[in-house]
Amino acid sequence: MTAATPMSLLEIRGLTVRFGGLVAINDLDLTIRMGQIFALVGPNGAGKTTVLNCVSGFVRPEHGTIRLAGTDLLPLGRDMRARLGIGRTFQNVQLFSSMSVLDNLVTAQHSRLRAGMLSGMLPFGRGPAEDARARERAREMLALLDLEAYADVIAGTLPLGARKLVGVARALVLKPRLVLLDEPAAGVPHAEVTALAEKLRSWRDTLGATLLLIEHNMALVQAVADSVCALNYGSKLAEGNPREVLSHPSVLEAYLGREAGSEAGSETGSEVESRDAEG
């Protein structure tokens, strides 16, 4: 087994994914360090979600390797990857809409409860104690995300922004080492982006987690990301600090759909984000 690079958590080497004749990911290499906030950016169809799906086990690549702290993920199913410390949110929020917010977070923990769901419903044995601890962890996570007021609210009745935060809470409640966030700023008012950036850093620091996020909101990327990788048609265009990557001519061309001359080079991250949203 090849040893992981010092201080690296996630290593992707030669990742290639094809859907029929379409190359979704083309020989991609990424290294994400422990404690980083790492952003994947690029226009729609660039392959960003496919990368997250490969890491979390929803898509099996044709070629390449993916290692978490040196452990080869490809032979492992989604449940085992979650047990190793990978949490995931989705662009389309996946909650139990008829359950309360608190119960959604408790249910998310049942894969790690030794007693199982049925035992938790019985008035004896280890089940009630484990259920009580799961509820305590759920309330702690709701407090961390400022969602305490929603604990007893039915999840399906919440507005989109609140549901997305509950989806994040479900991913974080197991205190994963690596959190995969799919467009956390989608549906968040522009005026609240700065606050969201502060929250992301707080979650990272409080939980000691590493964040890998997909994001179209360039203001958020510039505010929160330690490192950025821009993709287009499954290939890496640029990688590095946010300002350098988001002003790279190839990245601007991919977003704006034209050659990045002097005029494109003057575009700000917010202008790129606006044009991308319009497209």
PDB file of C-alpha atoms in Angstrom:
ATOM      1  CA  MET A   1       0.000   0.000   0.000  1.00  0.00           C
ATOM      2  CA  THR A   2       1.331   3.433  -0.942  1.00  0.00           C
ATOM      3  CA  ALA A   3       1.700   5.667   2.096  1.00  0.00           C
ATOM      4  CA  ALA A   4      -0.352   8.861   2.148  1.00  0.00           C
ATOM      5  CA  THR A   5       1.437  12.151   1.668  1.00  0.00           C
ATOM      6  CA  PRO A   6       2.276  13.666   5.094  1.00  0.00           C
ATOM      7  CA  MET A   7      -0.692  15.636   6.475  1.00  0.00           C
ATOM      8  CA  SER A   8      -2.887  14.615   3.536  1.00  0.00           C
ATOM      9  CA  LEU A   9      -6.342  13.188   4.198  1.00  0.00           C
ATOM     10  CA  LEU A  10      -7.771  12.509   0.750  1.00  0.00           C
ATOM     11  CA  GLU A  11      -5.650  11.496  -2.230  1.00  0.00           C
ATOM     12  CA  ILE A  12      -7.108  11.042  -5.707  1.00  0.00           C
ATOM     13  CA  ARG A  13      -4.827   9.759  -8.447  1.00  0.00           C
ATOM     14  CA  GLY A  14      -5.610   9.225 -12.140  1.00  0.00           C
ATOM     15  CA  LEU A  15      -9.385   9.351 -11.576  1.00  0.00           C
ATOM     16  CA  THR A  16     -11.241   8.627 -14.808  1.00  0.00           C
ATOM     17  CA  VAL A  17     -14.993   8.203 -15.197  1.00  0.00           C
ATOM     18  CA  ARG A  18     -16.903   7.558 -18.412  1.00  0.00           C
ATOM     19  CA  PHE A  19     -20.662   7.452 -18.901  1.00  0.00           C
ATOM     20  CA  GLY A  20     -21.036   5.710 -22.227  1.00  0.00           C
ATOM     21  CA  GLY A  21     -18.945   7.727 -24.648  1.00  0.00           C
ATOM     22  CA  LEU A  22     -18.824  10.774 -22.379  1.00  0.00           C
ATOM     23  CA  VAL A  23     -15.674  11.358 -20.340  1.00  0.00           C
ATOM     24  CA  ALA A  24     -16.975  12.849 -17.086  1.00  0.00           C
ATOM     25  CA  ILE A  25     -13.614  12.868 -15.248  1.00  0.00           C
ATOM     26  CA  ASN A  26     -10.322  12.760 -17.123  1.00  0.00           C
ATOM     27  CA  ASP A  27      -7.204  11.514 -15.277  1.00  0.00           C
ATOM     28  CA  LEU A  28      -7.744  13.773 -12.252  1.00  0.00           C
ATOM     29  CA  ASP A  29      -5.209  14.122  -9.422  1.00  0.00           C
ATOM     30  CA  LEU A  30      -6.135  15.880  -6.164  1.00  0.00           C
ATOM     31  CA  THR A  31      -4.578  16.011  -2.710  1.00  0.00           C
ATOM     32  CA  ILE A  32      -6.587  17.488   0.152  1.00  0.00           C
ATOM     33  CA  ARG A  33      -4.818  18.151   3.435  1.00  0.00           C
ATOM     34  CA  MET A  34      -6.251  17.542   6.884  1.00  0.00           C
ATOM     35  CA  GLY A  35      -8.178  20.561   8.111  1.00  0.00           C
ATOM     36  CA  GLN A  36      -8.435  22.200   4.692  1.00  0.00           C
ATOM     37  CA  ILE A  37     -11.495  23.810   3.181  1.00  0.00           C
ATOM     38  CA  PHE A  38     -11.081  22.746  -0.444  1.00  0.00           C
ATOM     39  CA  ALA A  39     -13.432  23.983  -3.180  1.00  0.00           C
ATOM     40  CA  LEU A  40     -14.217  22.408  -6.545  1.00  0.00           C
ATOM     41  CA  VAL A  41     -15.494  24.986  -9.036  1.00  0.00           C
ATOM     42  CA  GLY A  42     -16.409  25.008 -12.695  1.00  0.00           C
ATOM     43  CA  PRO A  43     -19.397  25.461 -14.996  1.00  0.00           C
ATOM     44  CA  ASN A  44     -22.334  23.059 -14.985  1.00  0.00           C
ATOM     45  CA  GLY A  45     -21.308  19.668 -16.343  1.00  0.00           C
ATOM     46  CA  ALA A  46     -17.650  20.119 -15.390  1.00  0.00           C
ATOM     47  CA  GLY A  47     -17.596  16.873 -13.373  1.00  0.00           C
ATOM     48  CA  LYS A  48     -17.651  18.302  -9.859  1.00  0.00           C
ATOM     49  CA  THR A  49     -20.511  16.187  -8.483  1.00  0.00           C
ATOM     50  CA  THR A  50     -19.047  13.093 -10.148  1.00  0.00           C
ATOM     51  CA  VAL A  51     -15.894  13.570  -8.062  1.00  0.00           C
ATOM     52  CA  LEU A  52     -17.967  13.685  -4.864  1.00  0.00           C
ATOM     53  CA  ASN A  53     -19.957  10.654  -6.016  1.00  0.00           C
ATOM     54  CA  CYS A  54     -16.737   8.693  -6.566  1.00  0.00           C
ATOM     55  CA  VAL A  55     -15.420   9.591  -3.100  1.00  0.00           C
ATOM     56  CA  SER A  56     -18.703   8.713  -1.353  1.00  0.00           C
ATOM     57  CA  GLY A  57     -19.275   5.509  -3.334  1.00  0.00           C
ATOM     58  CA  PHE A  58     -22.203   6.379  -5.606  1.00  0.00           C
ATOM     59  CA  VAL A  59     -20.067   6.089  -8.767  1.00  0.00           C
ATOM     60  CA  ARG A  60     -17.262   3.617  -9.442  1.00  0.00           C
ATOM     61  CA  PRO A  61     -14.461   5.065 -11.591  1.00  0.00           C
ATOM     62  CA  GLU A  62     -13.094   3.310 -14.619  1.00  0.00           C
ATOM     63  CA  HIS A  63      -9.510   4.053 -13.579  1.00  0.00           C
ATOM     64  CA  GLY A  64      -7.653   5.609 -10.682  1.00  0.00           C
ATOM     65  CA  THR A  65      -7.344   5.386  -6.918  1.00  0.00           C
ATOM     66  CA  ILE A  66      -8.989   7.188  -4.008  1.00  0.00           C
ATOM     67  CA  ARG A  67      -7.437   6.931  -0.546  1.00  0.00           C
ATOM     68  CA  LEU A  68      -8.661   8.318   2.752  1.00  0.00           C
ATOM     69  CA  ALA A  69      -5.760   8.590   5.222  1.00  0.00           C
ATOM     70  CA  GLY A  70      -4.033   5.830   3.246  1.00  0.00           C
ATOM     71  CA  THR A  71      -7.048   3.484   3.075  1.00  0.00           C
ATOM     72  CA  ASP A  72      -8.157   2.453  -0.417  1.00  0.00           C
ATOM     73  CA  LEU A  73     -11.826   3.435  -0.712  1.00  0.00           C
ATOM     74  CA  LEU A  74     -12.695   1.774  -4.005  1.00  0.00           C
ATOM     75  CA  PRO A  75     -13.280  -1.766  -2.631  1.00  0.00           C
ATOM     76  CA  LEU A  76     -15.551  -0.358   0.100  1.00  0.00           C
ATOM     77  CA  GLY A  77     -19.299   0.228   0.012  1.00  0.00           C
ATOM     78  CA  ARG A  78     -20.993   3.491   0.966  1.00  0.00           C
ATOM     79  CA  ASP A  79     -21.761   2.358   4.528  1.00  0.00           C
ATOM     80  CA  MET A  80     -18.143   1.429   5.208  1.00  0.00           C
ATOM     81  CA  ARG A  81     -16.947   4.749   3.785  1.00  0.00           C
ATOM     82  CA  ALA A  82     -19.317   6.537   6.146  1.00  0.00           C
ATOM     83  CA  ARG A  83     -17.932   4.496   9.039  1.00  0.00           C
ATOM     84  CA  LEU A  84     -14.412   5.571   8.034  1.00  0.00           C
ATOM     85  CA  GLY A  85     -15.491   9.175   8.483  1.00  0.00           C
ATOM     86  CA  ILE A  86     -16.979  10.499   5.227  1.00  0.00           C
ATOM     87  CA  GLY A  87     -20.108  12.659   5.546  1.00  0.00           C
ATOM     88  CA  ARG A  88     -22.090  13.899   2.549  1.00  0.00           C
ATOM     89  CA  THR A  89     -24.736  16.469   1.692  1.00  0.00           C
ATOM     90  CA  PHE A  90     -26.587  16.658  -1.599  1.00  0.00           C
ATOM     91  CA  GLN A  91     -27.678  19.501  -3.863  1.00  0.00           C
ATOM     92  CA  ASN A  92     -31.225  18.178  -3.595  1.00  0.00           C
ATOM     93  CA  VAL A  93     -31.795  18.001   0.153  1.00  0.00           C
ATOM     94  CA  GLN A  94     -32.503  14.424   1.253  1.00  0.00           C
ATOM     95  CA  LEU A  95     -34.421  14.453   4.536  1.00  0.00           C
ATOM     96  CA  PHE A  96     -37.244  12.380   6.017  1.00  0.00           C
ATOM     97  CA  SER A  97     -39.831  15.065   5.345  1.00  0.00           C
ATOM     98  CA  SER A  98     -42.469  13.647   7.741  1.00  0.00           C
ATOM     99  CA  MET A  99     -40.037  13.452  10.677  1.00  0.00           C
ATOM    100  CA  SER A 100     -38.989  16.229  13.011  1.00  0.00           C
ATOM    101  CA  VAL A 101     -35.607  17.838  12.509  1.00  0.00           C
ATOM    102  CA  LEU A 102     -34.330  16.208  15.702  1.00  0.00           C
ATOM    103  CA  ASP A 103     -35.480  12.737  14.595  1.00  0.00           C
ATOM    104  CA  ASN A 104     -33.749  13.239  11.242  1.00  0.00           C
ATOM    105  CA  LEU A 105     -30.453  13.699  13.068  1.00  0.00           C
ATOM    106  CA  VAL A 106     -31.107  10.745  15.392  1.00  0.00           C
ATOM    107  CA  THR A 107     -31.933   8.496  12.432  1.00  0.00           C
ATOM    108  CA  ALA A 108     -28.685   9.518  10.736  1.00  0.00           C
ATOM    109  CA  GLN A 109     -26.777   7.963  13.649  1.00  0.00           C
ATOM    110  CA  HIS A 110     -28.465   4.547  13.670  1.00  0.00           C
ATOM    111  CA  SER A 111     -25.831   2.977  11.389  1.00  0.00           C
ATOM    112  CA  ARG A 112     -23.366   3.400  14.264  1.00  0.00           C
ATOM    113  CA  LEU A 113     -25.649   2.336  17.111  1.00  0.00           C
ATOM    114  CA  ARG A 114     -24.876  -1.183  18.257  1.00  0.00           C
ATOM    115  CA  ALA A 115     -28.401  -1.806  19.524  1.00  0.00           C
ATOM    116  CA  GLY A 116     -30.170  -0.885  16.287  1.00  0.00           C
ATOM    117  CA  MET A 117     -33.393   1.036  15.674  1.00  0.00           C
ATOM    118  CA  LEU A 118     -35.834  -1.596  17.025  1.00  0.00           C
ATOM    119  CA  SER A 119     -33.955  -1.949  20.330  1.00  0.00           C
ATOM    120  CA  GLY A 120     -34.086   1.802  20.764  1.00  0.00           C
ATOM    121  CA  MET A 121     -37.874   1.601  20.839  1.00  0.00           C
ATOM    122  CA  LEU A 122     -37.906  -0.968  23.680  1.00  0.00           C
ATOM    123  CA  PRO A 123     -37.943   0.177  27.352  1.00  0.00           C
ATOM    124  CA  PHE A 124     -35.041  -2.112  28.395  1.00  0.00           C
ATOM    125  CA  GLY A 125     -31.548  -3.152  27.285  1.00  0.00           C
ATOM    126  CA  ARG A 126     -28.885  -0.895  25.820  1.00  0.00           C
ATOM    127  CA  GLY A 127     -31.288   0.610  23.240  1.00  0.00           C
ATOM    128  CA  PRO A 128     -32.790   3.443  25.358  1.00  0.00           C
ATOM    129  CA  ALA A 129     -29.361   4.568  26.583  1.00  0.00           C
ATOM    130  CA  GLU A 130     -27.951   4.663  23.059  1.00  0.00           C
ATOM    131  CA  ASP A 131     -31.007   6.519  21.803  1.00  0.00           C
ATOM    132  CA  ALA A 132     -30.617   9.090  24.580  1.00  0.00           C
ATOM    133  CA  ARG A 133     -26.974   9.641  23.615  1.00  0.00           C
ATOM    134  CA  ALA A 134     -27.943   9.964  19.960  1.00  0.00           C
ATOM    135  CA  ARG A 135     -30.513  12.616  20.864  1.00  0.00           C
ATOM    136  CA  GLU A 136     -27.946  14.463  22.946  1.00  0.00           C
ATOM    137  CA  ARG A 137     -25.493  14.489  20.011  1.00  0.00           C
ATOM    138  CA  ALA A 138     -28.289  15.643  17.697  1.00  0.00           C
ATOM    139  CA  ARG A 139     -29.137  18.571  19.983  1.00  0.00           C
ATOM    140  CA  GLU A 140     -25.452  19.505  20.234  1.00  0.00           C
ATOM    141  CA  MET A 141     -25.230  19.623  16.440  1.00  0.00           C
ATOM    142  CA  LEU A 142     -28.406  21.681  16.157  1.00  0.00           C
ATOM    143  CA  ALA A 143     -26.896  24.140  18.635  1.00  0.00           C
ATOM    144  CA  LEU A 144     -23.674  24.335  16.603  1.00  0.00           C
ATOM    145  CA  LEU A 145     -25.647  25.191  13.449  1.00  0.00           C
ATOM    146  CA  ASP A 146     -28.063  27.575  15.268  1.00  0.00           C
ATOM    147  CA  LEU A 147     -30.971  25.249  14.495  1.00  0.00           C
ATOM    148  CA  GLU A 148     -32.183  24.603  18.033  1.00  0.00           C
ATOM    149  CA  ALA A 149     -35.483  26.371  17.394  1.00  0.00           C
ATOM    150  CA  TYR A 150     -36.266  23.850  14.622  1.00  0.00           C
ATOM    151  CA  ALA A 151     -35.699  20.697  16.702  1.00  0.00           C
ATOM    152  CA  ASP A 152     -39.371  19.692  16.915  1.00  0.00           C
ATOM    153  CA  VAL A 153     -40.433  21.148  13.548  1.00  0.00           C
ATOM    154  CA  ILE A 154     -41.418  18.708  10.786  1.00  0.00           C
ATOM    155  CA  ALA A 155     -38.552  18.830   8.290  1.00  0.00           C
ATOM    156  CA  GLY A 156     -40.785  18.958   5.222  1.00  0.00           C
ATOM    157  CA  THR A 157     -42.354  22.233   6.352  1.00  0.00           C
ATOM    158  CA  LEU A 158     -39.067  24.156   6.509  1.00  0.00           C
ATOM    159  CA  PRO A 159     -37.957  26.655   3.853  1.00  0.00           C
ATOM    160  CA  LEU A 160     -35.174  25.547   1.501  1.00  0.00           C
ATOM    161  CA  GLY A 161     -32.380  27.391   3.304  1.00  0.00           C
ATOM    162  CA  ALA A 162     -33.252  25.794   6.643  1.00  0.00           C
ATOM    163  CA  ARG A 163     -33.629  22.335   5.053  1.00  0.00           C
ATOM    164  CA  LYS A 164     -30.146  22.657   3.547  1.00  0.00           C
ATOM    165  CA  LEU A 165     -28.723  23.468   6.975  1.00  0.00           C
ATOM    166  CA  VAL A 166     -30.511  20.446   8.445  1.00  0.00           C
ATOM    167  CA  GLY A 167     -28.928  18.361   5.669  1.00  0.00           C
ATOM    168  CA  VAL A 168     -25.533  19.682   6.758  1.00  0.00           C
ATOM    169  CA  ALA A 169     -26.372  18.858  10.382  1.00  0.00           C
ATOM    170  CA  ARG A 170     -27.203  15.269   9.353  1.00  0.00           C
ATOM    171  CA  ALA A 171     -23.792  14.987   7.691  1.00  0.00           C
ATOM    172  CA  LEU A 172     -21.953  16.504  10.656  1.00  0.00           C
ATOM    173  CA  VAL A 173     -23.725  14.689  13.489  1.00  0.00           C
ATOM    174  CA  LEU A 174     -21.452  11.654  13.086  1.00  0.00           C
ATOM    175  CA  LYS A 175     -18.424  13.988  13.357  1.00  0.00           C
ATOM    176  CA  PRO A 176     -16.834  12.820  10.094  1.00  0.00           C
ATOM    177  CA  ARG A 177     -13.204  13.455   9.188  1.00  0.00           C
ATOM    178  CA  LEU A 178     -14.164  14.490   5.643  1.00  0.00           C
ATOM    179  CA  VAL A 179     -17.375  16.370   4.805  1.00  0.00           C
ATOM    180  CA  LEU A 180     -18.523  16.562   1.177  1.00  0.00           C
ATOM    181  CA  LEU A 181     -20.735  19.623   0.692  1.00  0.00           C
ATOM    182  CA  ASP A 182     -22.695  20.020  -2.550  1.00  0.00           C
ATOM    183  CA  GLU A 183     -23.454  23.725  -3.121  1.00  0.00           C
ATOM    184  CA  PRO A 184     -23.987  24.840   0.492  1.00  0.00           C
ATOM    185  CA  ALA A 185     -24.696  28.435  -0.638  1.00  0.00           C
ATOM    186  CA  ALA A 186     -27.517  27.484  -3.035  1.00  0.00           C
ATOM    187  CA  GLY A 187     -30.661  29.267  -1.865  1.00  0.00           C
ATOM    188  CA  VAL A 188     -28.723  31.412   0.629  1.00  0.00           C
ATOM    189  CA  PRO A 189     -29.341  35.180   0.195  1.00  0.00           C
ATOM    190  CA  HIS A 190     -26.276  37.061  -1.033  1.00  0.00           C
ATOM    191  CA  ALA A 191     -26.236  39.165   2.135  1.00  0.00           C
ATOM    192  CA  GLU A 192     -25.766  36.000   4.235  1.00  0.00           C
ATOM    193  CA  VAL A 193     -22.765  34.587   2.335  1.00  0.00           C
ATOM    194  CA  THR A 194     -20.239  36.134   4.738  1.00  0.00           C
ATOM    195  CA  ALA A 195     -22.060  34.607   7.693  1.00  0.00           C
ATOM    196  CA  LEU A 196     -22.100  31.222   5.931  1.00  0.00           C
ATOM    197  CA  ALA A 197     -18.341  31.438   5.359  1.00  0.00           C
ATOM    198  CA  GLU A 198     -17.832  32.087   9.066  1.00  0.00           C
ATOM    199  CA  LYS A 199     -20.062  29.120   9.893  1.00  0.00           C
ATOM    200  CA  LEU A 200     -18.108  26.800   7.588  1.00  0.00           C
ATOM    201  CA  ARG A 201     -14.851  27.768   9.271  1.00  0.00           C
ATOM    202  CA  SER A 202     -16.465  27.334  12.697  1.00  0.00           C
ATOM    203  CA  TRP A 203     -17.754  23.852  11.834  1.00  0.00           C
ATOM    204  CA  ARG A 204     -14.327  22.896  10.509  1.00  0.00           C
ATOM    205  CA  ASP A 205     -12.538  24.159  13.607  1.00  0.00           C
ATOM    206  CA  THR A 206     -15.052  22.845  16.163  1.00  0.00           C
ATOM    207  CA  LEU A 207     -15.288  19.352  14.681  1.00  0.00           C
ATOM    208  CA  GLY A 208     -11.701  19.078  13.447  1.00  0.00           C
ATOM    209  CA  ALA A 209     -13.085  18.148  10.029  1.00  0.00           C
ATOM    210  CA  THR A 210     -11.865  18.649   6.472  1.00  0.00           C
ATOM    211  CA  LEU A 211     -14.361  20.184   4.033  1.00  0.00           C
ATOM    212  CA  LEU A 212     -14.551  19.431   0.314  1.00  0.00           C
ATOM    213  CA  LEU A 213     -17.223  21.601  -1.252  1.00  0.00           C
ATOM    214  CA  ILE A 214     -18.731  22.205  -4.666  1.00  0.00           C
ATOM    215  CA  GLU A 215     -19.779  25.803  -5.083  1.00  0.00           C
ATOM    216  CA  HIS A 216     -20.927  28.247  -7.769  1.00  0.00           C
ATOM    217  CA  ASN A 217     -20.964  31.226  -5.418  1.00  0.00           C
ATOM    218  CA  MET A 218     -17.525  32.703  -6.041  1.00  0.00           C
ATOM    219  CA  ALA A 219     -17.880  35.193  -3.191  1.00  0.00           C
ATOM    220  CA  LEU A 220     -18.174  32.269  -0.771  1.00  0.00           C
ATOM    221  CA  VAL A 221     -15.264  30.428  -2.403  1.00  0.00           C
ATOM    222  CA  GLN A 222     -13.003  33.464  -2.096  1.00  0.00           C
ATOM    223  CA  ALA A 223     -14.080  34.030   1.507  1.00  0.00           C
ATOM    224  CA  VAL A 224     -13.670  30.513   2.854  1.00  0.00           C
ATOM    225  CA  ALA A 225     -11.550  28.210   0.670  1.00  0.00           C
ATOM    226  CA  ASP A 226      -7.924  27.464   1.499  1.00  0.00           C
ATOM    227  CA  SER A 227      -7.428  25.919  -1.928  1.00  0.00           C
ATOM    228  CA  VAL A 228      -9.467  25.713  -5.135  1.00  0.00           C
ATOM    229  CA  CYS A 229      -9.494  23.362  -8.108  1.00  0.00           C
ATOM    230  CA  ALA A 230     -11.311  24.459 -11.276  1.00  0.00           C
ATOM    231  CA  LEU A 231     -12.656  21.751 -13.571  1.00  0.00           C
ATOM    232  CA  ASN A 232     -14.089  21.839 -17.078  1.00  0.00           C
ATOM    233  CA  TYR A 233     -15.239  18.797 -19.068  1.00  0.00           C
ATOM    234  CA  GLY A 234     -13.744  16.610 -16.340  1.00  0.00           C
ATOM    235  CA  SER A 235     -10.213  18.011 -16.632  1.00  0.00           C
ATOM    236  CA  LYS A 236      -8.307  20.236 -14.234  1.00  0.00           C
ATOM    237  CA  LEU A 237      -7.902  23.796 -15.501  1.00  0.00           C
ATOM    238  CA  ALA A 238      -6.103  25.312 -12.508  1.00  0.00           C
ATOM    239  CA  GLU A 239      -5.425  24.654  -8.834  1.00  0.00           C
ATOM    240  CA  GLY A 240      -4.152  26.862  -6.032  1.00  0.00           C
ATOM    241  CA  ASN A 241      -5.335  29.751  -3.884  1.00  0.00           C
ATOM    242  CA  PRO A 242      -8.781  31.200  -4.715  1.00  0.00           C
ATOM    243  CA  ARG A 243      -7.656  34.542  -6.136  1.00  0.00           C
ATOM    244  CA  GLU A 244      -5.160  32.985  -8.546  1.00  0.00           C
ATOM    245  CA  VAL A 245      -7.507  30.236  -9.728  1.00  0.00           C
ATOM    246  CA  LEU A 246     -10.581  32.434 -10.176  1.00  0.00           C
ATOM    247  CA  SER A 247      -8.616  34.957 -12.238  1.00  0.00           C
ATOM    248  CA  HIS A 248      -6.875  32.302 -14.380  1.00  0.00           C
ATOM    249  CA  PRO A 249      -7.563  32.892 -18.115  1.00  0.00           C
ATOM    250  CA  SER A 250      -8.656  29.273 -18.724  1.00  0.00           C
ATOM    251  CA  VAL A 251     -11.100  29.436 -15.810  1.00  0.00           C
ATOM    252  CA  LEU A 252     -12.574  32.716 -17.011  1.00  0.00           C
ATOM    253  CA  GLU A 253     -12.941  31.315 -20.517  1.00  0.00           C
ATOM    254  CA  ALA A 254     -14.735  28.218 -19.192  1.00  0.00           C
ATOM    255  CA  TYR A 255     -17.180  30.342 -17.189  1.00  0.00           C
ATOM    256  CA  LEU A 256     -17.713  33.136 -19.723  1.00  0.00           C
ATOM    257  CA  GLY A 257     -17.751  30.997 -22.845  1.00  0.00           C
ATOM    258  CA  ARG A 258     -15.282  33.159 -24.721  1.00  0.00           C
ATOM    259  CA  GLU A 259     -11.552  33.772 -24.860  1.00  0.00           C
ATOM    260  CA  ALA A 260     -10.269  35.467 -21.745  1.00  0.00           C
ATOM    261  CA  GLY A 261      -8.562  38.568 -23.061  1.00  0.00           C
ATOM    262  CA  SER A 262      -7.833  41.731 -21.117  1.00  0.00           C
ATOM    263  CA  GLU A 263     -11.530  42.450 -20.628  1.00  0.00           C
ATOM    264  CA  ALA A 264     -12.245  38.979 -19.189  1.00  0.00           C
ATOM    265  CA  GLY A 265      -9.145  39.246 -17.049  1.00  0.00           C
ATOM    266  CA  SER A 266     -10.723  42.193 -15.268  1.00  0.00           C
ATOM    267  CA  GLU A 267     -13.751  40.176 -14.186  1.00  0.00           C
ATOM    268  CA  THR A 268     -14.139  39.710 -10.443  1.00  0.00           C
ATOM    269  CA  GLY A 269     -15.189  36.484  -8.770  1.00  0.00           C
ATOM    270  CA  SER A 270     -18.637  37.973  -8.110  1.00  0.00           C
ATOM    271  CA  GLU A 271     -19.060  38.883 -11.780  1.00  0.00           C
ATOM    272  CA  VAL A 272     -18.093  35.371 -12.849  1.00  0.00           C
ATOM    273  CA  GLU A 273     -20.593  33.979 -10.366  1.00  0.00           C
ATOM    274  CA  SER A 274     -23.333  36.269 -11.676  1.00  0.00           C
ATOM    275  CA  ARG A 275     -22.713  35.378 -15.299  1.00  0.00           C
ATOM    276  CA  ASP A 276     -22.597  31.663 -14.454  1.00  0.00           C
ATOM    277  CA  ALA A 277     -25.935  31.896 -12.644  1.00  0.00           C
ATOM    278  CA  GLU A 278     -27.476  33.634 -15.629  1.00  0.00           C
ATOM    279  CA  GLY A 279     -26.204  30.860 -17.927  1.00  0.00           C
TER     280      GLY A 279
END
